[in-house]
Tab-separated table of C-alpha atoms and ligand atoms in Angstrom:
chain	number	residue	atom	x	y	z
A	226	MET	CA	-5.412	24.025	-23.129
A	227	THR	CA	-5.352	20.401	-21.891
A	228	LYS	CA	-4.418	20.074	-18.227
A	229	PRO	CA	-1.015	18.471	-17.554
A	230	VAL	CA	-0.496	14.831	-16.713
A	231	LEU	CA	1.287	14.375	-13.386
A	232	VAL	CA	3.928	11.632	-13.190
A	233	VAL	CA	5.173	10.654	-9.728
A	234	GLY	CA	8.182	8.383	-10.035
A	235	SER	CA	11.784	7.516	-10.678
A	236	LEU	CA	14.652	8.979	-12.668
A	237	ASN	CA	17.631	6.684	-13.359
A	238	MET	CA	20.773	6.783	-15.426
A	239	ASP	CA	20.781	3.583	-17.487
A	240	MET	CA	24.114	1.824	-18.120
A	241	VAL	CA	23.411	-0.363	-21.100
A	242	VAL	CA	25.549	-3.147	-22.550
A	243	ARG	CA	24.703	-5.253	-25.573
A	244	ALA	CA	25.929	-8.844	-25.697
A	245	PRO	CA	25.225	-11.857	-27.936
A	246	ARG	CA	23.328	-13.440	-25.028
A	247	HIS	CA	22.781	-13.062	-21.273
A	248	PRO	CA	25.626	-14.567	-19.194
A	249	GLN	CA	24.969	-17.543	-16.898
A	250	VAL	CA	25.550	-17.074	-13.158
A	251	GLY	CA	29.333	-17.147	-12.556
A	252	GLU	CA	30.111	-16.695	-16.258
A	253	THR	CA	31.972	-13.805	-17.945
A	254	ILE	CA	31.248	-13.032	-21.592
A	255	PHE	CA	32.287	-10.297	-24.029
A	256	GLY	CA	29.750	-7.636	-24.916
A	257	THR	CA	29.714	-5.549	-28.087
A	258	PHE	CA	28.551	-2.087	-27.010
A	259	PHE	CA	28.170	0.225	-24.002
A	260	ASN	CA	26.308	3.505	-23.554
A	261	THR	CA	24.539	5.519	-20.878
A	262	TYR	CA	20.988	6.729	-21.487
A	263	PRO	CA	18.545	8.678	-19.333
A	264	GLY	CA	15.916	6.299	-17.951
A	265	GLY	CA	13.842	5.385	-14.932
A	266	LYS	CA	10.242	4.305	-15.388
A	267	GLY	CA	8.813	7.606	-14.121
A	268	ALA	CA	11.044	9.792	-16.287
A	269	ASN	CA	10.552	7.531	-19.326
A	270	GLN	CA	6.777	7.808	-19.011
A	271	ALA	CA	7.020	11.592	-18.550
A	272	VAL	CA	9.215	11.903	-21.672
A	273	ALA	CA	6.807	9.686	-23.634
A	274	ILE	CA	3.957	12.040	-22.694
A	275	ALA	CA	5.927	15.212	-23.500
A	276	ARG	CA	7.003	13.911	-26.936
A	277	LEU	CA	3.403	13.073	-27.737
A	278	GLY	CA	2.466	16.693	-27.176
A	279	VAL	CA	0.748	16.780	-23.775
A	280	ALA	CA	1.977	18.963	-20.897
A	281	VAL	CA	3.549	16.926	-18.107
A	282	THR	CA	4.771	17.646	-14.588
A	283	MET	CA	7.018	15.226	-12.736
A	284	ILE	CA	7.561	14.741	-8.996
A	285	GLY	CA	10.761	12.829	-8.187
A	286	LYS	CA	14.200	12.819	-6.612
A	287	VAL	CA	17.708	12.651	-8.007
A	288	GLY	CA	21.003	12.506	-6.148
A	289	SER	CA	23.457	15.272	-5.395
A	290	ASP	CA	25.767	13.991	-8.146
A	291	ALA	CA	26.538	14.759	-11.786
A	292	PHE	CA	23.966	12.195	-13.006
A	293	GLY	CA	21.313	14.009	-10.977
A	294	SER	CA	21.957	17.367	-12.658
A	295	GLU	CA	22.076	15.697	-16.072
A	296	LEU	CA	18.797	13.834	-15.535
A	297	VAL	CA	16.980	17.026	-14.491
A	298	ARG	CA	18.459	18.994	-17.400
A	299	ILE	CA	17.408	16.309	-19.893
A	300	ALA	CA	13.878	16.169	-18.446
A	301	SER	CA	13.614	19.947	-18.637
A	302	ASP	CA	14.927	19.976	-22.224
A	303	GLU	CA	12.137	17.514	-23.094
A	304	GLY	CA	9.633	20.126	-21.899
A	305	ILE	CA	8.755	18.395	-18.634
A	306	ASN	CA	7.907	20.695	-15.716
A	307	THR	CA	10.734	19.782	-13.305
A	308	ASP	CA	9.814	22.232	-10.504
A	309	TRP	CA	9.035	19.284	-8.207
A	310	ILE	CA	12.158	17.206	-8.940
A	311	SER	CA	14.631	17.803	-6.118
A	312	HIS	CA	18.210	16.773	-5.315
A	313	GLU	CA	18.561	14.535	-2.247
A	314	PRO	CA	21.685	15.528	-0.287
A	315	ASN	CA	24.381	12.870	0.170
A	316	GLN	CA	22.675	10.363	-2.124
A	317	THR	CA	23.577	9.032	-5.526
A	318	SER	CA	21.050	9.185	-8.348
A	319	GLY	CA	19.159	6.055	-9.289
A	320	ILE	CA	20.962	3.851	-11.782
A	321	ALA	CA	19.979	0.811	-13.820
A	322	LEU	CA	22.412	-1.820	-15.138
A	323	ILE	CA	20.862	-3.173	-18.299
A	324	THR	CA	21.973	-6.056	-20.511
A	325	VAL	CA	20.346	-6.334	-23.930
A	326	SER	CA	20.886	-9.562	-25.849
A	327	GLU	CA	20.995	-9.959	-29.630
A	328	ASN	CA	17.323	-10.945	-29.779
A	329	GLY	CA	16.360	-7.664	-28.034
A	330	GLN	CA	15.544	-9.214	-24.623
A	331	ASN	CA	16.770	-7.388	-21.519
A	332	THR	CA	17.633	-7.936	-17.867
A	333	ILE	CA	17.743	-4.935	-15.517
A	334	VAL	CA	19.156	-4.337	-12.035
A	335	VAL	CA	18.004	-1.027	-10.527
A	336	VAL	CA	19.731	0.679	-7.590
A	337	PRO	CA	17.127	3.273	-6.509
A	338	GLY	CA	19.501	5.731	-4.744
A	339	ALA	CA	17.706	9.072	-4.331
A	340	ASN	CA	14.428	7.632	-5.693
A	341	ALA	CA	14.076	5.784	-2.380
A	342	TYR	CA	13.917	9.148	-0.577
A	343	LEU	CA	10.760	10.449	-2.249
A	344	THR	CA	8.342	10.797	0.681
A	345	ALA	CA	4.648	11.425	1.257
A	346	SER	CA	5.538	14.854	2.598
A	347	ASP	CA	7.309	15.685	-0.709
A	348	LEU	CA	3.960	14.988	-2.367
A	349	ASP	CA	2.094	17.169	0.148
A	350	SER	CA	4.475	20.015	-0.700
A	351	ALA	CA	3.586	19.531	-4.365
A	352	HIS	CA	-0.165	19.581	-3.713
A	353	SER	CA	-0.734	22.267	-6.346
A	354	ALA	CA	0.657	19.898	-9.010
A	355	PHE	CA	-2.061	17.363	-8.090
A	356	GLU	CA	-4.770	20.015	-8.128
A	357	GLU	CA	-4.027	21.118	-11.678
A	358	ALA	CA	-3.491	17.610	-13.149
A	359	ALA	CA	-5.733	15.812	-15.663
A	360	LEU	CA	-4.564	12.431	-14.409
A	361	VAL	CA	-1.803	10.901	-12.299
A	362	VAL	CA	0.621	8.224	-13.517
A	363	LEU	CA	2.459	6.019	-10.994
A	364	GLN	CA	4.963	3.125	-11.064
A	365	LEU	CA	6.744	1.154	-8.318
A	366	GLU	CA	10.327	2.454	-8.417
A	367	SER	CA	9.395	4.871	-5.601
A	368	PRO	CA	8.659	3.758	-2.005
A	369	LEU	CA	5.312	1.966	-1.771
A	370	GLU	CA	3.948	4.281	0.947
A	371	THR	CA	4.710	7.267	-1.310
A	372	VAL	CA	2.924	5.624	-4.235
A	373	LEU	CA	-0.058	4.897	-1.992
A	374	HIS	CA	-0.110	8.505	-0.758
A	375	ALA	CA	-0.036	9.772	-4.347
A	376	ALA	CA	-3.046	7.591	-5.200
A	377	GLU	CA	-4.889	8.825	-2.091
A	378	LEU	CA	-4.179	12.496	-2.884
A	379	ALA	CA	-5.406	12.021	-6.447
A	380	GLN	CA	-8.543	10.139	-5.407
A	381	ARG	CA	-9.379	12.785	-2.793
A	382	ILE	CA	-9.531	15.413	-5.530
A	383	LYS	CA	-11.103	13.010	-8.036
A	384	ILE	CA	-8.255	12.733	-10.529
A	385	PRO	CA	-7.942	9.371	-12.339
A	386	VAL	CA	-4.953	7.240	-11.309
A	387	LEU	CA	-2.971	4.994	-13.688
A	388	LEU	CA	-0.584	2.560	-11.996
A	389	ASN	CA	2.080	0.629	-13.888
A	390	PRO	CA	3.020	-1.882	-11.138
A	391	ALA	CA	6.656	-2.280	-12.216
A	392	PRO	CA	8.945	-3.638	-10.924
A	393	ALA	CA	6.473	-6.227	-9.623
A	394	GLN	CA	5.821	-6.483	-5.904
A	395	THR	CA	3.000	-7.433	-3.569
A	396	LEU	CA	0.574	-4.528	-3.301
A	397	PRO	CA	-1.676	-3.476	-0.426
A	398	LEU	CA	-5.390	-3.812	-1.152
A	399	GLU	CA	-5.965	-0.086	-0.448
A	400	LEU	CA	-3.623	0.781	-3.315
A	401	LEU	CA	-5.292	-1.608	-5.776
A	402	GLN	CA	-8.679	-0.145	-4.877
A	403	GLN	CA	-7.576	3.451	-5.429
A	404	VAL	CA	-6.284	2.861	-8.922
A	405	ASP	CA	-8.543	3.523	-11.910
A	406	ILE	CA	-6.424	1.694	-14.485
A	407	LEU	CA	-3.802	-0.922	-13.575
A	408	ILE	CA	-1.287	-1.654	-16.358
A	409	PRO	CA	0.866	-4.697	-15.514
A	410	ASN	CA	2.789	-6.908	-17.904
A	411	GLN	CA	2.058	-10.626	-17.707
A	412	HIS	CA	4.733	-11.318	-15.103
A	413	GLU	CA	3.572	-8.425	-12.893
A	414	LEU	CA	-0.057	-9.564	-13.219
A	415	LEU	CA	0.787	-13.030	-11.851
A	416	GLN	CA	2.987	-11.718	-9.066
A	417	ILE	CA	0.499	-9.095	-7.832
A	418	SER	CA	-2.422	-11.515	-7.900
A	419	GLY	CA	-0.485	-14.446	-6.414
A	420	GLN	CA	-1.898	-16.652	-9.194
A	421	SER	CA	-0.082	-18.877	-11.673
A	422	GLU	CA	-2.182	-18.326	-14.787
A	423	MET	CA	-3.667	-15.335	-16.480
A	424	ASP	CA	-7.426	-15.963	-16.272
A	425	SER	CA	-7.443	-16.601	-12.545
A	426	ALA	CA	-5.077	-13.651	-12.024
A	427	ILE	CA	-7.501	-11.342	-13.847
A	428	GLU	CA	-10.480	-12.731	-11.894
A	429	THR	CA	-8.627	-12.294	-8.599
A	430	LEU	CA	-7.698	-8.667	-9.206
A	431	LEU	CA	-11.165	-7.713	-10.452
A	432	ARG	CA	-12.690	-9.393	-7.394
A	433	LEU	CA	-10.330	-7.403	-5.147
A	434	GLY	CA	-11.718	-4.185	-6.615
A	435	VAL	CA	-9.395	-3.269	-9.508
A	436	LYS	CA	-11.690	-1.391	-11.887
A	437	GLN	CA	-9.854	-1.707	-15.200
A	438	LEU	CA	-6.868	-3.854	-16.168
A	439	LEU	CA	-4.667	-3.439	-19.247
A	440	ILE	CA	-2.263	-6.372	-19.406
A	441	THR	CA	0.604	-5.813	-21.815
A	442	LEU	CA	1.760	-8.972	-23.607
A	443	GLY	CA	4.863	-7.836	-25.496
A	444	GLU	CA	4.635	-8.692	-29.206
A	445	GLU	CA	1.100	-10.035	-28.724
A	446	GLY	CA	-0.358	-6.669	-27.692
A	447	VAL	CA	-2.587	-5.879	-24.737
A	448	ILE	CA	-5.662	-7.327	-23.046
A	449	LEU	CA	-8.351	-4.977	-21.733
A	450	ALA	CA	-10.105	-6.610	-18.789
A	451	SER	CA	-12.909	-5.349	-16.569
A	452	VAL	CA	-15.943	-6.987	-14.994
A	453	ASN	CA	-17.849	-6.849	-18.309
A	454	GLN	CA	-15.055	-7.054	-20.841
A	455	ARG	CA	-12.125	-9.124	-22.148
A	456	LEU	CA	-10.605	-7.756	-25.333
A	457	LEU	CA	-7.228	-8.361	-27.011
A	458	ILE	CA	-5.845	-5.405	-28.971
A	459	PRO	CA	-3.053	-6.978	-31.064
A	460	ALA	CA	0.407	-5.410	-31.234
A	461	PHE	CA	1.768	-4.032	-34.495
A	462	LYS	CA	4.250	-6.236	-36.380
A	463	VAL	CA	7.746	-4.745	-36.175
A	464	THR	CA	11.295	-6.056	-35.802
A	465	ALA	CA	12.238	-5.538	-32.163
A	466	ILE	CA	15.870	-4.736	-31.440
A	467	ASP	CA	15.575	-3.399	-27.847
A	468	THR	CA	12.411	-3.647	-25.766
A	469	VAL	CA	13.699	-1.502	-22.863
A	470	ALA	CA	10.965	1.051	-22.040
A	471	ALA	CA	8.323	-0.584	-24.270
A	472	GLY	CA	6.080	-0.649	-21.219
A	473	ASP	CA	6.891	3.003	-20.474
A	474	ALA	CA	6.133	4.043	-24.057
A	475	PHE	CA	2.817	2.201	-23.753
A	476	VAL	CA	1.847	3.781	-20.408
A	477	GLY	CA	2.853	7.312	-21.451
A	478	ALA	CA	0.974	7.070	-24.737
A	479	LEU	CA	-2.082	5.622	-23.009
A	480	ALA	CA	-2.125	8.581	-20.603
A	481	VAL	CA	-1.892	10.982	-23.560
A	482	ALA	CA	-4.725	9.317	-25.464
A	483	LEU	CA	-7.001	9.227	-22.409
A	484	THR	CA	-6.258	12.889	-21.647
A	485	ARG	CA	-7.368	13.657	-25.198
A	486	GLY	CA	-10.659	11.861	-24.599
A	487	LEU	CA	-10.103	8.701	-26.684
A	488	SER	CA	-11.985	5.524	-25.722
A	489	LEU	CA	-9.941	2.927	-23.841
A	490	LYS	CA	-9.843	0.715	-26.943
A	491	LYS	CA	-8.578	3.518	-29.207
A	492	ALA	CA	-6.165	4.641	-26.491
A	493	ALA	CA	-4.739	1.110	-26.237
A	494	GLN	CA	-4.249	1.001	-30.012
A	495	PHE	CA	-2.452	4.362	-29.955
A	496	ALA	CA	-0.282	3.079	-27.079
A	497	ASN	CA	0.487	-0.155	-28.981
A	498	ALA	CA	1.736	1.995	-31.879
A	499	ALA	CA	3.981	4.184	-29.688
A	500	ALA	CA	5.383	1.084	-27.953
A	501	ALA	CA	5.945	-0.744	-31.261
A	502	ILE	CA	8.033	2.163	-32.547
A	503	SER	CA	10.029	2.204	-29.287
A	504	VAL	CA	11.113	-1.450	-29.613
A	505	THR	CA	12.674	-0.769	-33.017
A	506	ARG	CA	15.155	1.689	-31.454
A	507	PRO	CA	17.871	1.363	-28.795
A	508	GLY	CA	17.775	2.875	-25.298
A	509	ALA	CA	14.981	3.950	-22.996
A	510	GLN	CA	14.226	7.632	-23.592
A	511	PRO	CA	15.960	7.838	-27.004
A	512	SER	CA	13.523	5.183	-28.272
A	513	LEU	CA	10.337	7.101	-27.416
A	514	PRO	CA	8.437	8.467	-30.436
A	515	THR	CA	6.929	11.878	-31.140
A	516	GLN	CA	3.315	12.575	-31.972
A	517	ILE	CA	4.163	12.984	-35.681
A	518	GLU	CA	5.957	9.608	-35.738
A	519	VAL	CA	3.021	7.792	-34.124
A	520	ARG	CA	0.491	9.411	-36.498
A	521	LYS	CA	2.628	8.396	-39.512
A	522	PHE	CA	3.043	4.852	-38.139
A	523	LEU	CA	-0.707	4.476	-37.604
A	524	LYS	CA	-1.438	5.737	-41.105
A	525	GLU	CA	0.970	3.158	-42.556
A	526	HIS	CA	-0.166	0.238	-40.378
A	527	LEU	CA	-3.952	0.641	-40.100
A	528	HIS	CA	-6.060	-0.348	-43.074
B	614	LIG	P1	9.674	-3.537	-20.821
B	614	LIG	O1	9.864	-4.026	-19.421
B	614	LIG	O2	10.546	-4.229	-21.849
B	614	LIG	O3	9.660	-2.057	-20.947
B	614	LIG	P2	7.050	-4.539	-20.420
B	614	LIG	O4	7.364	-5.957	-20.029
B	614	LIG	O5	6.643	-3.591	-19.372
B	614	LIG	O6	8.213	-3.934	-21.282
B	614	LIG	P3	5.633	-5.519	-22.690
B	614	LIG	O7	4.365	-6.222	-22.413
B	614	LIG	O8	6.814	-6.329	-23.075
B	614	LIG	O9	5.897	-4.538	-21.484
B	614	LIG	O10	5.421	-4.458	-23.871
B	614	LIG	C1	4.578	-3.329	-23.713
B	614	LIG	C2	3.918	-3.034	-25.038
B	614	LIG	O11	4.931	-2.757	-26.007
B	614	LIG	C3	3.129	-4.190	-25.627
B	614	LIG	O12	1.805	-4.247	-25.110
B	614	LIG	C4	3.167	-3.848	-27.105
B	614	LIG	O13	2.226	-2.837	-27.407
B	614	LIG	C5	4.564	-3.253	-27.276
B	614	LIG	N1	5.553	-4.269	-27.670
B	614	LIG	C6	6.451	-4.901	-26.887
B	614	LIG	N2	7.210	-5.759	-27.588
B	614	LIG	C7	6.794	-5.662	-28.876
B	614	LIG	C8	7.170	-6.292	-30.109
B	614	LIG	N3	8.143	-7.204	-30.151
B	614	LIG	N4	6.497	-5.925	-31.232
B	614	LIG	C9	5.520	-4.987	-31.209
B	614	LIG	N5	5.122	-4.365	-30.075
B	614	LIG	C10	5.733	-4.695	-28.927
B	615	LIG	O1	11.315	0.478	-17.952
B	615	LIG	C1	12.641	0.710	-18.323
B	615	LIG	C2	13.381	1.343	-17.191
B	615	LIG	O2	13.457	0.444	-16.122
B	615	LIG	C3	14.820	1.704	-17.527
B	615	LIG	O3	14.943	2.971	-18.090
B	615	LIG	C4	15.527	1.543	-16.193
B	615	LIG	O4	15.934	2.751	-15.631
B	615	LIG	C5	14.525	0.823	-15.288
B	615	LIG	O5	14.000	1.686	-14.370
């Protein structure tokens, strides 16, 4: 049996409204729809992996509220090993306020709540989860020192580390150097590198010691960049209605494909397919496809 992927990260309850457009500052507009969906970049990536048929363990924190119990139950129902997701006393669960406009674009405000209480010592307690993992997947909705500790633990026992540096923030060099594959979107790439255009941003990060970059470019696809390579893998043509969690679908599917031994190029194509399906559906976790759906999509879209 394939070893599980370990996801260290956030769980949020997403409060999603749809509106014809995003309001201006100081403006009130009418929306057309409201719903709550399970989300959080960590949980979304874990669900993406589980639906694609690979075992996944998650380390994270929820609050001591009703959302917290619901988020853990949903994760468990998806088949995720939730043994290392705990309830933080006296804290609310993470939430995200999301506005999706008619053209499918989104803005998100995240209040981390219990996610901010995931500590390095929580990871030490879950050492056995690191030891049995095939690879570790990280994002930046958990405290930076916890993310760094996760990368260090994984590197110490020689497990590959994938970091999706979202939401964007300045990263310590030691973190960048302990990551095997960094998967930013274009905005995150520029912010992390401190550069204003893509080529110099890629050069900067590679010079700082990032081994492999996969830069997601929305409807354009993804660029694979390393010292010896620059390669665009184009996205699949679909009609996007809600791009929330496109990046999470991509990262989860990439982890699955790499665990199964696919080349980086093939893995990126598989991830493009999973992410393309996700943008045609509303919500974060509800939009994430199964293995059967991705296989069917690839059959229909690859010639
Ligand atoms: P989000 O924050 O909306 O979850 P992101 O900004 O992290 O996404 P993007 O670069 O927008 O990430 O998208 C990730 C991947 O999803 C892309 O590399 C691509 O494979 C797929 N994707 C996104 N938008 C589209 C689209 N309109 N059509 C097809 N594929 C898309
Ligand atoms: O990447 C999408 C996720 O970002 C949403 O589910 C929301 O919770 C925010 O964390």
